[in-house]
Amino acid sequence: MDSKEKCNLYPELPVKKSDDNQGSPPPPYESPESESSDDVVLPIPVEGMALVIKAADFAARRHRFQKRKDHKGTPYINHPLGVAYILTNEANIYDPVTLAAAILHDTVEDTKTTIDEINSLFGPEVAHIVDECTDDKSLPKDVRKKLQIETAASHSFKAKLIHLADKLYNIRDLSRNVPQGWDTRRIKNYYKWCREVVNQIRGTNETLEKALDKIFDEKC
């Protein structure tokens, strides 16, 4: 059997099996050769890198006591970092504002962070995108889900990118870490709802949409 298997969350990333070369140091990183100049990835400017790292530090602090709803109790910070990973490694999005907003996208919805605080620390554009990605927790869950479908098309391009990456991360995660208490019907309804949201923002990023559609076709 092949010594490597694909990670469900990041299909392009091979991961070693747990019993393969335990204790061995990881091989040195080697950047893949580009087939053309169009494939060359330009580095994020220093200021942009600082913004992304600041966002990661802030999100890690605000989500530090939170866990995902799966049976493993996965640290919640894995999710926003995973969304940013999908944007960079699959959608080739390197805009620092988009990445910072992706990392921060659940801080207002799921912690005591405010939009004013995000605006003060990260600027108005990041704050606006985070606001677009934030559900109003004072509303019933079914109303919030309906509003996501109804409002997604009116959101900014950068917010739409985050919506796509967020949904992709979540449905991949669902295939390996089912939230506690979810039965088959609820899982299927979640896939259908995600597809409805994605249908409102098609044309945003072909790569992410194809990855989502592949899963929708299998699960819906």
PDB file of C-alpha atoms in Angstrom:
ATOM      1  CA  MET A   1       0.000   0.000   0.000  1.00  0.00           C
ATOM      2  CA  ASP A   2       1.205   3.511  -0.741  1.00  0.00           C
ATOM      3  CA  SER A   3       3.056   5.040   2.235  1.00  0.00           C
ATOM      4  CA  LYS A   4       1.101   8.250   1.879  1.00  0.00           C
ATOM      5  CA  GLU A   5      -2.585   9.073   1.938  1.00  0.00           C
ATOM      6  CA  LYS A   6      -4.478  12.244   1.158  1.00  0.00           C
ATOM      7  CA  CYS A   7      -5.739  14.547   3.875  1.00  0.00           C
ATOM      8  CA  ASN A   8      -9.518  15.095   3.638  1.00  0.00           C
ATOM      9  CA  LEU A   9      -9.298  18.767   4.552  1.00  0.00           C
ATOM     10  CA  TYR A  10      -6.474  19.527   2.131  1.00  0.00           C
ATOM     11  CA  PRO A  11      -6.625  16.945  -0.700  1.00  0.00           C
ATOM     12  CA  GLU A  12      -3.422  18.134  -2.350  1.00  0.00           C
ATOM     13  CA  LEU A  13      -1.439  17.652   0.862  1.00  0.00           C
ATOM     14  CA  PRO A  14      -0.067  14.116   1.428  1.00  0.00           C
ATOM     15  CA  VAL A  15       0.162  13.007   5.041  1.00  0.00           C
ATOM     16  CA  LYS A  16       2.123  10.101   6.441  1.00  0.00           C
ATOM     17  CA  LYS A  17       0.279   7.312   8.190  1.00  0.00           C
ATOM     18  CA  SER A  18       0.630   7.240  11.952  1.00  0.00           C
ATOM     19  CA  ASP A  19       2.888   4.167  11.899  1.00  0.00           C
ATOM     20  CA  ASP A  20       5.122   5.393   9.070  1.00  0.00           C
ATOM     21  CA  ASN A  21       8.611   6.537  10.117  1.00  0.00           C
ATOM     22  CA  GLN A  22       7.598   7.493  13.627  1.00  0.00           C
ATOM     23  CA  GLY A  23      10.175   9.724  15.245  1.00  0.00           C
ATOM     24  CA  SER A  24      11.861  10.571  11.939  1.00  0.00           C
ATOM     25  CA  PRO A  25      12.408  14.259  11.185  1.00  0.00           C
ATOM     26  CA  PRO A  26      10.316  15.680   8.341  1.00  0.00           C
ATOM     27  CA  PRO A  27      12.048  16.029   4.967  1.00  0.00           C
ATOM     28  CA  PRO A  28      13.217  19.516   3.983  1.00  0.00           C
ATOM     29  CA  TYR A  29      10.619  21.607   2.178  1.00  0.00           C
ATOM     30  CA  GLU A  30      11.109  21.831  -1.559  1.00  0.00           C
ATOM     31  CA  SER A  31       9.113  24.305  -3.602  1.00  0.00           C
ATOM     32  CA  PRO A  32       7.595  22.691  -6.719  1.00  0.00           C
ATOM     33  CA  GLU A  33       8.959  23.895 -10.018  1.00  0.00           C
ATOM     34  CA  SER A  34       6.585  26.133 -11.944  1.00  0.00           C
ATOM     35  CA  GLU A  35       5.676  25.179 -15.477  1.00  0.00           C
ATOM     36  CA  SER A  36       5.527  28.802 -16.596  1.00  0.00           C
ATOM     37  CA  SER A  37       6.139  32.304 -15.316  1.00  0.00           C
ATOM     38  CA  ASP A  38       2.388  32.615 -14.715  1.00  0.00           C
ATOM     39  CA  ASP A  39       2.665  30.016 -11.950  1.00  0.00           C
ATOM     40  CA  VAL A  40       5.256  31.938  -9.944  1.00  0.00           C
ATOM     41  CA  VAL A  41       3.876  32.964  -6.559  1.00  0.00           C
ATOM     42  CA  LEU A  42       4.919  36.455  -5.559  1.00  0.00           C
ATOM     43  CA  PRO A  43       5.689  36.931  -1.853  1.00  0.00           C
ATOM     44  CA  ILE A  44       3.275  38.859   0.329  1.00  0.00           C
ATOM     45  CA  PRO A  45       4.659  42.351   1.077  1.00  0.00           C
ATOM     46  CA  VAL A  46       6.160  42.792   4.538  1.00  0.00           C
ATOM     47  CA  GLU A  47       3.261  44.966   5.688  1.00  0.00           C
ATOM     48  CA  GLY A  48       0.773  42.402   4.454  1.00  0.00           C
ATOM     49  CA  MET A  49       2.589  39.533   6.137  1.00  0.00           C
ATOM     50  CA  ALA A  50       2.549  41.466   9.402  1.00  0.00           C
ATOM     51  CA  LEU A  51      -1.215  41.963   9.068  1.00  0.00           C
ATOM     52  CA  VAL A  52      -1.843  38.248   8.503  1.00  0.00           C
ATOM     53  CA  ILE A  53       0.375  37.190  11.422  1.00  0.00           C
ATOM     54  CA  LYS A  54      -1.287  39.775  13.667  1.00  0.00           C
ATOM     55  CA  ALA A  55      -4.694  38.384  12.676  1.00  0.00           C
ATOM     56  CA  ALA A  56      -3.572  34.815  13.419  1.00  0.00           C
ATOM     57  CA  ASP A  57      -2.258  35.830  16.833  1.00  0.00           C
ATOM     58  CA  PHE A  58      -5.457  37.742  17.648  1.00  0.00           C
ATOM     59  CA  ALA A  59      -7.738  34.909  16.502  1.00  0.00           C
ATOM     60  CA  ALA A  60      -5.727  32.314  18.433  1.00  0.00           C
ATOM     61  CA  ARG A  61      -6.108  34.350  21.610  1.00  0.00           C
ATOM     62  CA  ARG A  62      -9.834  34.953  21.151  1.00  0.00           C
ATOM     63  CA  HIS A  63     -10.629  31.334  20.229  1.00  0.00           C
ATOM     64  CA  ARG A  64      -8.182  29.815  22.740  1.00  0.00           C
ATOM     65  CA  PHE A  65     -10.805  28.153  24.947  1.00  0.00           C
ATOM     66  CA  GLN A  66     -13.098  27.061  22.122  1.00  0.00           C
ATOM     67  CA  LYS A  67     -13.367  23.644  20.505  1.00  0.00           C
ATOM     68  CA  ARG A  68     -15.003  22.416  17.337  1.00  0.00           C
ATOM     69  CA  LYS A  69     -18.212  20.427  17.830  1.00  0.00           C
ATOM     70  CA  ASP A  70     -16.678  17.131  16.710  1.00  0.00           C
ATOM     71  CA  HIS A  71     -16.105  14.215  19.076  1.00  0.00           C
ATOM     72  CA  LYS A  72     -12.354  14.910  19.110  1.00  0.00           C
ATOM     73  CA  GLY A  73     -12.756  18.382  20.558  1.00  0.00           C
ATOM     74  CA  THR A  74     -10.534  19.879  17.869  1.00  0.00           C
ATOM     75  CA  PRO A  75      -9.181  23.358  18.753  1.00  0.00           C
ATOM     76  CA  TYR A  76     -11.436  25.920  17.091  1.00  0.00           C
ATOM     77  CA  ILE A  77      -8.514  27.935  15.729  1.00  0.00           C
ATOM     78  CA  ASN A  78      -7.865  25.082  13.281  1.00  0.00           C
ATOM     79  CA  HIS A  79     -10.942  26.214  11.362  1.00  0.00           C
ATOM     80  CA  PRO A  80     -10.097  29.859  10.525  1.00  0.00           C
ATOM     81  CA  LEU A  81      -6.485  28.931   9.835  1.00  0.00           C
ATOM     82  CA  GLY A  82      -7.731  26.129   7.589  1.00  0.00           C
ATOM     83  CA  VAL A  83      -9.946  28.565   5.684  1.00  0.00           C
ATOM     84  CA  ALA A  84      -6.920  30.802   5.062  1.00  0.00           C
ATOM     85  CA  TYR A  85      -4.916  27.742   4.007  1.00  0.00           C
ATOM     86  CA  ILE A  86      -7.520  26.817   1.405  1.00  0.00           C
ATOM     87  CA  LEU A  87      -7.512  30.361   0.036  1.00  0.00           C
ATOM     88  CA  THR A  88      -3.739  30.421  -0.419  1.00  0.00           C
ATOM     89  CA  ASN A  89      -2.961  26.838  -1.384  1.00  0.00           C
ATOM     90  CA  GLU A  90      -5.984  26.029  -3.527  1.00  0.00           C
ATOM     91  CA  ALA A  91      -7.472  29.315  -4.730  1.00  0.00           C
ATOM     92  CA  ASN A  92      -4.098  31.104  -5.052  1.00  0.00           C
ATOM     93  CA  ILE A  93      -5.358  34.074  -3.050  1.00  0.00           C
ATOM     94  CA  TYR A  94      -2.500  35.995  -1.435  1.00  0.00           C
ATOM     95  CA  ASP A  95      -4.197  39.296  -0.698  1.00  0.00           C
ATOM     96  CA  PRO A  96      -3.331  40.095   2.952  1.00  0.00           C
ATOM     97  CA  VAL A  97      -6.674  41.777   3.664  1.00  0.00           C
ATOM     98  CA  THR A  98      -8.601  38.719   2.466  1.00  0.00           C
ATOM     99  CA  LEU A  99      -6.394  36.339   4.437  1.00  0.00           C
ATOM    100  CA  ALA A 100      -6.563  38.430   7.609  1.00  0.00           C
ATOM    101  CA  ALA A 101     -10.351  38.634   7.330  1.00  0.00           C
ATOM    102  CA  ALA A 102     -10.535  34.870   6.739  1.00  0.00           C
ATOM    103  CA  ILE A 103      -8.584  34.208   9.920  1.00  0.00           C
ATOM    104  CA  LEU A 104     -10.766  36.663  11.848  1.00  0.00           C
ATOM    105  CA  HIS A 105     -14.093  35.737  10.266  1.00  0.00           C
ATOM    106  CA  ASP A 106     -15.560  34.011  13.344  1.00  0.00           C
ATOM    107  CA  THR A 107     -14.130  36.246  16.070  1.00  0.00           C
ATOM    108  CA  VAL A 108     -17.118  38.598  16.238  1.00  0.00           C
ATOM    109  CA  GLU A 109     -19.730  35.876  15.810  1.00  0.00           C
ATOM    110  CA  ASP A 110     -18.252  33.423  18.303  1.00  0.00           C
ATOM    111  CA  THR A 111     -16.297  35.535  20.830  1.00  0.00           C
ATOM    112  CA  LYS A 112     -16.748  38.849  22.632  1.00  0.00           C
ATOM    113  CA  THR A 113     -14.823  40.672  19.900  1.00  0.00           C
ATOM    114  CA  THR A 114     -16.626  43.623  18.306  1.00  0.00           C
ATOM    115  CA  ILE A 115     -16.521  45.019  14.790  1.00  0.00           C
ATOM    116  CA  ASP A 116     -15.241  48.300  16.234  1.00  0.00           C
ATOM    117  CA  GLU A 117     -12.332  46.407  17.758  1.00  0.00           C
ATOM    118  CA  ILE A 118     -11.516  44.737  14.439  1.00  0.00           C
ATOM    119  CA  ASN A 119     -11.717  48.130  12.729  1.00  0.00           C
ATOM    120  CA  SER A 120      -9.348  49.682  15.259  1.00  0.00           C
ATOM    121  CA  LEU A 121      -6.772  46.894  15.054  1.00  0.00           C
ATOM    122  CA  PHE A 122      -6.986  45.798  11.420  1.00  0.00           C
ATOM    123  CA  GLY A 123      -8.600  48.643   9.496  1.00  0.00           C
ATOM    124  CA  PRO A 124     -12.000  49.355   7.943  1.00  0.00           C
ATOM    125  CA  GLU A 125     -11.720  46.965   4.988  1.00  0.00           C
ATOM    126  CA  VAL A 126     -10.939  43.935   7.143  1.00  0.00           C
ATOM    127  CA  ALA A 127     -13.690  44.978   9.555  1.00  0.00           C
ATOM    128  CA  HIS A 128     -16.222  45.292   6.732  1.00  0.00           C
ATOM    129  CA  ILE A 129     -15.399  41.825   5.391  1.00  0.00           C
ATOM    130  CA  VAL A 130     -15.590  40.267   8.855  1.00  0.00           C
ATOM    131  CA  ASP A 131     -18.944  41.984   9.349  1.00  0.00           C
ATOM    132  CA  GLU A 132     -20.200  40.433   6.092  1.00  0.00           C
ATOM    133  CA  CYS A 133     -19.119  37.012   7.377  1.00  0.00           C
ATOM    134  CA  THR A 134     -20.796  37.438  10.772  1.00  0.00           C
ATOM    135  CA  ASP A 135     -24.223  35.998  11.575  1.00  0.00           C
ATOM    136  CA  ASP A 136     -26.469  37.742  14.087  1.00  0.00           C
ATOM    137  CA  LYS A 137     -26.530  35.259  16.968  1.00  0.00           C
ATOM    138  CA  SER A 138     -29.602  36.973  18.441  1.00  0.00           C
ATOM    139  CA  LEU A 139     -31.657  35.451  15.623  1.00  0.00           C
ATOM    140  CA  PRO A 140     -32.897  31.833  15.544  1.00  0.00           C
ATOM    141  CA  LYS A 141     -30.543  29.467  13.728  1.00  0.00           C
ATOM    142  CA  ASP A 142     -32.970  28.735  10.890  1.00  0.00           C
ATOM    143  CA  VAL A 143     -33.362  32.475  10.274  1.00  0.00           C
ATOM    144  CA  ARG A 144     -29.591  32.967  10.226  1.00  0.00           C
ATOM    145  CA  LYS A 145     -29.163  30.166   7.704  1.00  0.00           C
ATOM    146  CA  LYS A 146     -31.884  31.612   5.491  1.00  0.00           C
ATOM    147  CA  LEU A 147     -30.249  35.043   5.642  1.00  0.00           C
ATOM    148  CA  GLN A 148     -26.930  33.580   4.511  1.00  0.00           C
ATOM    149  CA  ILE A 149     -28.640  32.357   1.360  1.00  0.00           C
ATOM    150  CA  GLU A 150     -30.457  35.648   0.803  1.00  0.00           C
ATOM    151  CA  THR A 151     -27.526  38.014   1.423  1.00  0.00           C
ATOM    152  CA  ALA A 152     -24.484  36.159   0.057  1.00  0.00           C
ATOM    153  CA  ALA A 153     -24.846  37.556  -3.471  1.00  0.00           C
ATOM    154  CA  SER A 154     -24.679  41.152  -2.206  1.00  0.00           C
ATOM    155  CA  HIS A 155     -21.407  40.673  -0.346  1.00  0.00           C
ATOM    156  CA  SER A 156     -18.004  41.905  -1.478  1.00  0.00           C
ATOM    157  CA  PHE A 157     -15.804  39.729  -3.667  1.00  0.00           C
ATOM    158  CA  LYS A 158     -13.394  39.113  -0.797  1.00  0.00           C
ATOM    159  CA  ALA A 159     -16.201  38.052   1.530  1.00  0.00           C
ATOM    160  CA  LYS A 160     -17.492  35.670  -1.144  1.00  0.00           C
ATOM    161  CA  LEU A 161     -14.054  34.051  -1.354  1.00  0.00           C
ATOM    162  CA  ILE A 162     -14.137  33.487   2.385  1.00  0.00           C
ATOM    163  CA  HIS A 163     -17.662  32.061   2.194  1.00  0.00           C
ATOM    164  CA  LEU A 164     -16.503  29.520  -0.403  1.00  0.00           C
ATOM    165  CA  ALA A 165     -13.395  28.501   1.536  1.00  0.00           C
ATOM    166  CA  ASP A 166     -15.376  28.353   4.776  1.00  0.00           C
ATOM    167  CA  LYS A 167     -17.990  26.044   3.278  1.00  0.00           C
ATOM    168  CA  LEU A 168     -15.311  23.885   1.655  1.00  0.00           C
ATOM    169  CA  TYR A 169     -13.453  23.474   4.933  1.00  0.00           C
ATOM    170  CA  ASN A 170     -16.639  22.626   6.806  1.00  0.00           C
ATOM    171  CA  ILE A 171     -17.961  20.001   4.416  1.00  0.00           C
ATOM    172  CA  ARG A 172     -14.552  18.331   4.191  1.00  0.00           C
ATOM    173  CA  ASP A 173     -14.360  18.323   7.964  1.00  0.00           C
ATOM    174  CA  LEU A 174     -17.859  16.855   8.137  1.00  0.00           C
ATOM    175  CA  SER A 175     -16.707  13.771   6.258  1.00  0.00           C
ATOM    176  CA  ARG A 176     -14.171  12.922   8.969  1.00  0.00           C
ATOM    177  CA  ASN A 177     -15.317  14.687  12.135  1.00  0.00           C
ATOM    178  CA  VAL A 178     -19.096  14.536  12.434  1.00  0.00           C
ATOM    179  CA  PRO A 179     -20.396  16.932  15.123  1.00  0.00           C
ATOM    180  CA  GLN A 180     -21.794  15.221  18.172  1.00  0.00           C
ATOM    181  CA  GLY A 181     -25.505  14.509  17.877  1.00  0.00           C
ATOM    182  CA  TRP A 182     -25.702  14.861  14.091  1.00  0.00           C
ATOM    183  CA  ASP A 183     -27.639  12.106  12.351  1.00  0.00           C
ATOM    184  CA  THR A 184     -27.649  11.245   8.636  1.00  0.00           C
ATOM    185  CA  ARG A 185     -30.582  13.526   7.884  1.00  0.00           C
ATOM    186  CA  ARG A 186     -28.990  16.560   9.509  1.00  0.00           C
ATOM    187  CA  ILE A 187     -25.722  15.948   7.685  1.00  0.00           C
ATOM    188  CA  LYS A 188     -27.505  15.719   4.324  1.00  0.00           C
ATOM    189  CA  ASN A 189     -29.485  18.894   5.040  1.00  0.00           C
ATOM    190  CA  TYR A 190     -26.243  20.699   5.853  1.00  0.00           C
ATOM    191  CA  TYR A 191     -24.760  19.743   2.486  1.00  0.00           C
ATOM    192  CA  LYS A 192     -27.919  20.974   0.747  1.00  0.00           C
ATOM    193  CA  TRP A 193     -27.856  24.273   2.625  1.00  0.00           C
ATOM    194  CA  CYS A 194     -24.186  24.824   1.796  1.00  0.00           C
ATOM    195  CA  ARG A 195     -24.947  24.235  -1.868  1.00  0.00           C
ATOM    196  CA  GLU A 196     -27.740  26.826  -1.751  1.00  0.00           C
ATOM    197  CA  VAL A 197     -25.342  29.417  -0.327  1.00  0.00           C
ATOM    198  CA  VAL A 198     -22.673  28.575  -2.891  1.00  0.00           C
ATOM    199  CA  ASN A 199     -25.213  28.835  -5.718  1.00  0.00           C
ATOM    200  CA  GLN A 200     -25.714  32.500  -4.835  1.00  0.00           C
ATOM    201  CA  ILE A 201     -22.031  33.362  -5.297  1.00  0.00           C
ATOM    202  CA  ARG A 202     -21.020  31.313  -8.323  1.00  0.00           C
ATOM    203  CA  GLY A 203     -18.458  32.924 -10.575  1.00  0.00           C
ATOM    204  CA  THR A 204     -16.300  33.980  -7.636  1.00  0.00           C
ATOM    205  CA  ASN A 205     -13.558  31.344  -7.866  1.00  0.00           C
ATOM    206  CA  GLU A 206     -13.700  28.413 -10.267  1.00  0.00           C
ATOM    207  CA  THR A 207     -11.219  26.250  -8.360  1.00  0.00           C
ATOM    208  CA  LEU A 208     -13.107  26.419  -5.084  1.00  0.00           C
ATOM    209  CA  GLU A 209     -16.469  25.973  -6.778  1.00  0.00           C
ATOM    210  CA  LYS A 210     -15.282  22.834  -8.577  1.00  0.00           C
ATOM    211  CA  ALA A 211     -13.978  21.391  -5.312  1.00  0.00           C
ATOM    212  CA  LEU A 212     -17.304  22.136  -3.634  1.00  0.00           C
ATOM    213  CA  ASP A 213     -19.352  20.722  -6.507  1.00  0.00           C
ATOM    214  CA  LYS A 214     -17.394  17.480  -6.449  1.00  0.00           C
ATOM    215  CA  ILE A 215     -18.445  16.932  -2.843  1.00  0.00           C
ATOM    216  CA  PHE A 216     -22.010  18.144  -3.402  1.00  0.00           C
ATOM    217  CA  ASP A 217     -22.438  15.686  -6.271  1.00  0.00           C
ATOM    218  CA  GLU A 218     -21.338  12.857  -3.993  1.00  0.00           C
ATOM    219  CA  LYS A 219     -23.271  13.849  -0.884  1.00  0.00           C
ATOM    220  CA  CYS A 220     -26.459  15.634  -1.975  1.00  0.00           C
TER     221      CYS A 220
END
